[in-house]
Amino acid sequence: MPGRWLRRQLRLVPALLVPTARAVGWAAPLAGFALSLGLLALAVRPGLELPAGRLVLWLRLAMTAGALGCAFLLDDPSEPTTEGVAGSLLLRRTLRVTLLLPATAAWWVGVVWRVRAVHPGLPLPVAALTLEAAALLAVTVALAAAGSRLAPERRGGVVAAPALLALTSAAFLLPARVALYAEPGGAAWDGAHRRWALLGGLALATFAILAIGIYPELLAHFPPLSTLAGP
């Protein structure tokens, strides 16, 4: 049954590509990417020497700025009226994310290129930082999927964007044993990136669960809040 369902969904992809591309609000993600690159261009420029730790900090701030725009990727006021059309909610949301991947890849290449162009001799842990960026984007779309259940008209970005800012701000304050933002070459570096990989995987699983619709069924196993509050 799962294999049959998956094949049926994949056959719908060509028919849904163009309508999905038209429905996506491109302005917010592209503005986030542009803001991120502009911020990095101001901070990392020729003639301004930055230590490796400060440079990585600016890269992480650029990641956050880029991810903020993606918090609005799933915004779709028409979603309640299209739930009965061909293609599952998971498929339609996955297509939205997939359509943004080329622009996301171009943005990240631009971020890395800027740093390498200004500081060509500085060893930059590109693979580890790419993992951070990918996991942060996965967390962003998971927050957007959760926010669409809370915000009016399924505009999950108004929930996801402040939640993302709060989470990234809190991540900078975590103690070393559970740190996500570690200094390059430090003792916590490898452990931090194992946590990033785990966080990204959990975020993607959450995104899928919310789209499939398991979340309301899970809530049904818990008593209503009114009964927990007592008489």
Tab-separated table of C-alpha atoms in Angstrom:
chain	number	residue	atom	x	y	z
A	1	MET	CA	0.000	0.000	0.000
A	2	PRO	CA	2.673	2.621	0.809
A	3	GLY	CA	4.491	1.790	-2.429
A	4	ARG	CA	1.286	2.100	-4.471
A	5	TRP	CA	0.450	5.411	-2.786
A	6	LEU	CA	3.952	6.730	-3.492
A	7	ARG	CA	3.804	5.764	-7.169
A	8	ARG	CA	0.404	7.437	-7.508
A	9	GLN	CA	1.761	10.637	-5.953
A	10	LEU	CA	4.844	10.681	-8.170
A	11	ARG	CA	2.687	10.390	-11.302
A	12	LEU	CA	0.988	13.652	-10.279
A	13	VAL	CA	4.221	15.651	-10.072
A	14	PRO	CA	4.343	16.864	-13.732
A	15	ALA	CA	0.741	18.085	-13.559
A	16	LEU	CA	1.299	19.938	-10.275
A	17	LEU	CA	4.627	21.611	-11.055
A	18	VAL	CA	3.325	24.678	-12.913
A	19	PRO	CA	0.326	25.372	-10.610
A	20	THR	CA	2.571	24.992	-7.568
A	21	ALA	CA	5.191	27.337	-9.012
A	22	ARG	CA	2.463	29.936	-9.585
A	23	ALA	CA	1.109	29.520	-6.068
A	24	VAL	CA	4.465	29.907	-4.303
A	25	GLY	CA	5.119	33.320	-2.780
A	26	TRP	CA	8.620	33.817	-4.151
A	27	ALA	CA	9.093	37.334	-2.800
A	28	ALA	CA	9.801	36.439	0.833
A	29	PRO	CA	12.409	33.663	0.246
A	30	LEU	CA	14.210	35.634	-2.460
A	31	ALA	CA	14.177	38.765	-0.295
A	32	GLY	CA	15.648	36.736	2.564
A	33	PHE	CA	18.436	35.457	0.320
A	34	ALA	CA	19.135	38.976	-0.986
A	35	LEU	CA	19.194	40.402	2.543
A	36	SER	CA	21.558	37.642	3.619
A	37	LEU	CA	23.991	38.320	0.769
A	38	GLY	CA	23.791	42.070	1.344
A	39	LEU	CA	24.535	41.646	5.037
A	40	LEU	CA	27.513	39.445	4.238
A	41	ALA	CA	28.806	41.872	1.592
A	42	LEU	CA	28.827	44.675	4.184
A	43	ALA	CA	30.463	42.583	6.894
A	44	VAL	CA	32.982	40.659	4.788
A	45	ARG	CA	34.737	43.076	2.478
A	46	PRO	CA	38.282	43.664	1.220
A	47	GLY	CA	40.490	45.566	3.620
A	48	LEU	CA	38.540	44.471	6.701
A	49	GLU	CA	40.394	41.732	8.529
A	50	LEU	CA	38.187	39.348	10.502
A	51	PRO	CA	39.318	36.482	12.738
A	52	ALA	CA	38.013	33.053	11.765
A	53	GLY	CA	35.546	32.959	14.663
A	54	ARG	CA	34.023	36.328	13.754
A	55	LEU	CA	33.797	35.319	10.097
A	56	VAL	CA	31.909	32.142	10.968
A	57	LEU	CA	29.588	34.232	13.160
A	58	TRP	CA	28.720	36.436	10.184
A	59	LEU	CA	28.124	33.337	8.084
A	60	ARG	CA	25.688	32.057	10.708
A	61	LEU	CA	23.886	35.380	10.803
A	62	ALA	CA	23.627	35.220	7.008
A	63	MET	CA	22.158	31.708	7.307
A	64	THR	CA	19.513	32.985	9.702
A	65	ALA	CA	18.618	35.917	7.451
A	66	GLY	CA	18.228	33.591	4.478
A	67	ALA	CA	16.153	31.105	6.476
A	68	LEU	CA	13.800	33.850	7.688
A	69	GLY	CA	12.522	34.409	4.176
A	70	CYS	CA	11.882	30.668	3.793
A	71	ALA	CA	9.625	30.771	6.862
A	72	PHE	CA	6.905	32.104	4.521
A	73	LEU	CA	7.374	29.466	1.817
A	74	LEU	CA	4.340	27.388	2.818
A	75	ASP	CA	1.952	30.327	3.232
A	76	ASP	CA	-1.158	29.441	1.229
A	77	PRO	CA	-4.561	30.916	2.147
A	78	SER	CA	-6.181	28.646	-0.465
A	79	GLU	CA	-4.882	25.462	1.157
A	80	PRO	CA	-8.163	24.537	2.909
A	81	THR	CA	-10.019	24.692	-0.419
A	82	THR	CA	-7.454	22.557	-2.264
A	83	GLU	CA	-7.226	19.697	0.219
A	84	GLY	CA	-9.572	17.605	-1.910
A	85	VAL	CA	-7.698	18.046	-5.189
A	86	ALA	CA	-5.262	15.568	-6.668
A	87	GLY	CA	-2.063	15.209	-4.737
A	88	SER	CA	-1.533	14.995	-1.007
A	89	LEU	CA	-0.614	17.934	1.191
A	90	LEU	CA	2.809	16.321	1.666
A	91	LEU	CA	3.333	16.238	-2.100
A	92	ARG	CA	2.234	19.843	-2.607
A	93	ARG	CA	4.425	21.127	0.214
A	94	THR	CA	7.398	19.021	-0.877
A	95	LEU	CA	7.062	20.489	-4.368
A	96	ARG	CA	7.174	23.990	-2.903
A	97	VAL	CA	10.408	23.182	-1.092
A	98	THR	CA	11.875	21.419	-4.137
A	99	LEU	CA	11.103	24.340	-6.453
A	100	LEU	CA	13.053	26.634	-4.138
A	101	LEU	CA	16.123	24.364	-4.060
A	102	PRO	CA	17.884	25.878	-7.130
A	103	ALA	CA	17.592	29.395	-5.676
A	104	THR	CA	18.687	28.074	-2.276
A	105	ALA	CA	21.747	26.390	-3.777
A	106	ALA	CA	22.637	29.556	-5.719
A	107	TRP	CA	22.296	31.614	-2.530
A	108	TRP	CA	24.573	29.327	-0.544
A	109	VAL	CA	27.149	29.221	-3.353
A	110	GLY	CA	27.077	33.024	-3.334
A	111	VAL	CA	27.593	33.101	0.441
A	112	VAL	CA	30.601	30.748	0.285
A	113	TRP	CA	32.021	32.489	-2.787
A	114	ARG	CA	31.916	35.883	-1.052
A	115	VAL	CA	33.909	34.627	1.905
A	116	ARG	CA	36.444	32.774	-0.250
A	117	ALA	CA	36.859	35.751	-2.589
A	118	VAL	CA	37.659	38.136	0.260
A	119	HIS	CA	39.669	35.650	2.359
A	120	PRO	CA	41.138	33.157	-0.135
A	121	GLY	CA	43.764	31.827	2.266
A	122	LEU	CA	41.420	31.185	5.184
A	123	PRO	CA	40.487	27.520	5.735
A	124	LEU	CA	36.714	27.421	5.721
A	125	PRO	CA	34.838	24.282	6.940
A	126	VAL	CA	32.387	24.423	4.044
A	127	ALA	CA	30.897	20.945	4.520
A	128	ALA	CA	30.123	21.498	8.214
A	129	LEU	CA	28.670	24.962	7.602
A	130	THR	CA	26.574	23.596	4.730
A	131	LEU	CA	25.165	21.027	7.171
A	132	GLU	CA	24.258	23.856	9.560
A	133	ALA	CA	22.530	25.807	6.781
A	134	ALA	CA	20.605	22.753	5.525
A	135	ALA	CA	19.473	21.797	9.026
A	136	LEU	CA	18.413	25.368	9.767
A	137	LEU	CA	16.332	25.464	6.582
A	138	ALA	CA	14.769	22.108	7.508
A	139	VAL	CA	13.849	23.512	10.925
A	140	THR	CA	12.381	26.572	9.206
A	141	VAL	CA	10.030	24.620	6.944
A	142	ALA	CA	9.004	22.406	9.876
A	143	LEU	CA	8.143	25.533	11.875
A	144	ALA	CA	6.232	26.880	8.876
A	145	ALA	CA	4.259	23.630	8.638
A	146	ALA	CA	3.445	23.791	12.351
A	147	GLY	CA	2.628	27.495	12.125
A	148	SER	CA	0.151	26.918	9.308
A	149	ARG	CA	-2.023	25.015	11.797
A	150	LEU	CA	-2.002	27.939	14.205
A	151	ALA	CA	-2.052	31.083	12.087
A	152	PRO	CA	-5.191	32.402	10.375
A	153	GLU	CA	-5.510	31.629	6.658
A	154	ARG	CA	-2.676	29.090	6.913
A	155	ARG	CA	-0.078	31.902	6.964
A	156	GLY	CA	2.446	29.930	8.981
A	157	GLY	CA	5.247	32.404	8.340
A	158	VAL	CA	3.922	34.797	10.985
A	159	VAL	CA	4.495	32.017	13.527
A	160	ALA	CA	7.603	30.437	12.003
A	161	ALA	CA	9.676	33.618	11.584
A	162	PRO	CA	9.609	34.777	15.250
A	163	ALA	CA	9.975	31.166	16.411
A	164	LEU	CA	13.071	30.773	14.232
A	165	LEU	CA	14.586	33.985	15.619
A	166	ALA	CA	13.907	32.809	19.164
A	167	LEU	CA	15.426	29.366	18.533
A	168	THR	CA	18.567	30.667	16.833
A	169	SER	CA	19.073	33.268	19.568
A	170	ALA	CA	18.707	30.571	22.229
A	171	ALA	CA	21.131	28.306	20.328
A	172	PHE	CA	23.927	30.857	20.788
A	173	LEU	CA	23.425	30.616	24.560
A	174	LEU	CA	23.554	26.829	24.890
A	175	PRO	CA	26.311	25.387	27.124
A	176	ALA	CA	29.267	23.690	25.441
A	177	ARG	CA	28.088	20.128	26.118
A	178	VAL	CA	24.946	20.662	24.021
A	179	ALA	CA	26.188	23.518	21.803
A	180	LEU	CA	24.992	23.915	18.234
A	181	TYR	CA	27.162	26.903	17.368
A	182	ALA	CA	30.716	25.809	18.126
A	183	GLU	CA	33.990	27.508	17.283
A	184	PRO	CA	35.848	26.004	14.284
A	185	GLY	CA	38.534	23.600	15.451
A	186	GLY	CA	37.195	23.564	19.008
A	187	ALA	CA	36.517	20.455	21.058
A	188	ALA	CA	32.751	20.870	20.658
A	189	TRP	CA	32.836	21.192	16.858
A	190	ASP	CA	32.223	17.535	15.889
A	191	GLY	CA	29.581	17.005	18.571
A	192	ALA	CA	27.761	20.158	17.517
A	193	HIS	CA	27.483	18.954	13.940
A	194	ARG	CA	26.209	15.557	14.996
A	195	ARG	CA	23.475	17.469	16.803
A	196	TRP	CA	22.837	19.555	13.677
A	197	ALA	CA	22.411	16.373	11.624
A	198	LEU	CA	19.996	14.951	14.200
A	199	LEU	CA	18.076	18.227	14.373
A	200	GLY	CA	17.751	18.379	10.591
A	201	GLY	CA	16.471	14.803	10.439
A	202	LEU	CA	13.929	15.447	13.188
A	203	ALA	CA	12.779	18.633	11.433
A	204	LEU	CA	12.206	16.796	8.140
A	205	ALA	CA	10.301	14.046	9.950
A	206	THR	CA	8.150	16.674	11.675
A	207	PHE	CA	7.490	18.389	8.339
A	208	ALA	CA	6.324	15.070	6.838
A	209	ILE	CA	4.190	14.114	9.855
A	210	LEU	CA	2.396	17.462	9.891
A	211	ALA	CA	1.713	17.255	6.158
A	212	ILE	CA	0.519	13.655	6.268
A	213	GLY	CA	-1.931	14.590	8.981
A	214	ILE	CA	-0.772	12.345	11.838
A	215	TYR	CA	-0.480	15.314	14.164
A	216	PRO	CA	-4.211	15.701	14.890
A	217	GLU	CA	-4.451	11.948	15.524
A	218	LEU	CA	-1.651	12.197	18.057
A	219	LEU	CA	-3.432	15.042	19.826
A	220	ALA	CA	-6.576	12.936	20.018
A	221	HIS	CA	-4.817	10.578	22.450
A	222	PHE	CA	-4.468	13.371	25.009
A	223	PRO	CA	-7.289	14.765	27.149
A	224	PRO	CA	-8.544	18.276	26.352
A	225	LEU	CA	-6.824	21.115	28.141
A	226	SER	CA	-10.072	21.946	29.909
A	227	THR	CA	-10.048	18.595	31.722
A	228	LEU	CA	-6.425	19.075	32.755
A	229	ALA	CA	-7.267	22.434	34.294
A	230	GLY	CA	-9.732	20.829	36.709
A	231	PRO	CA	-13.188	22.056	37.727
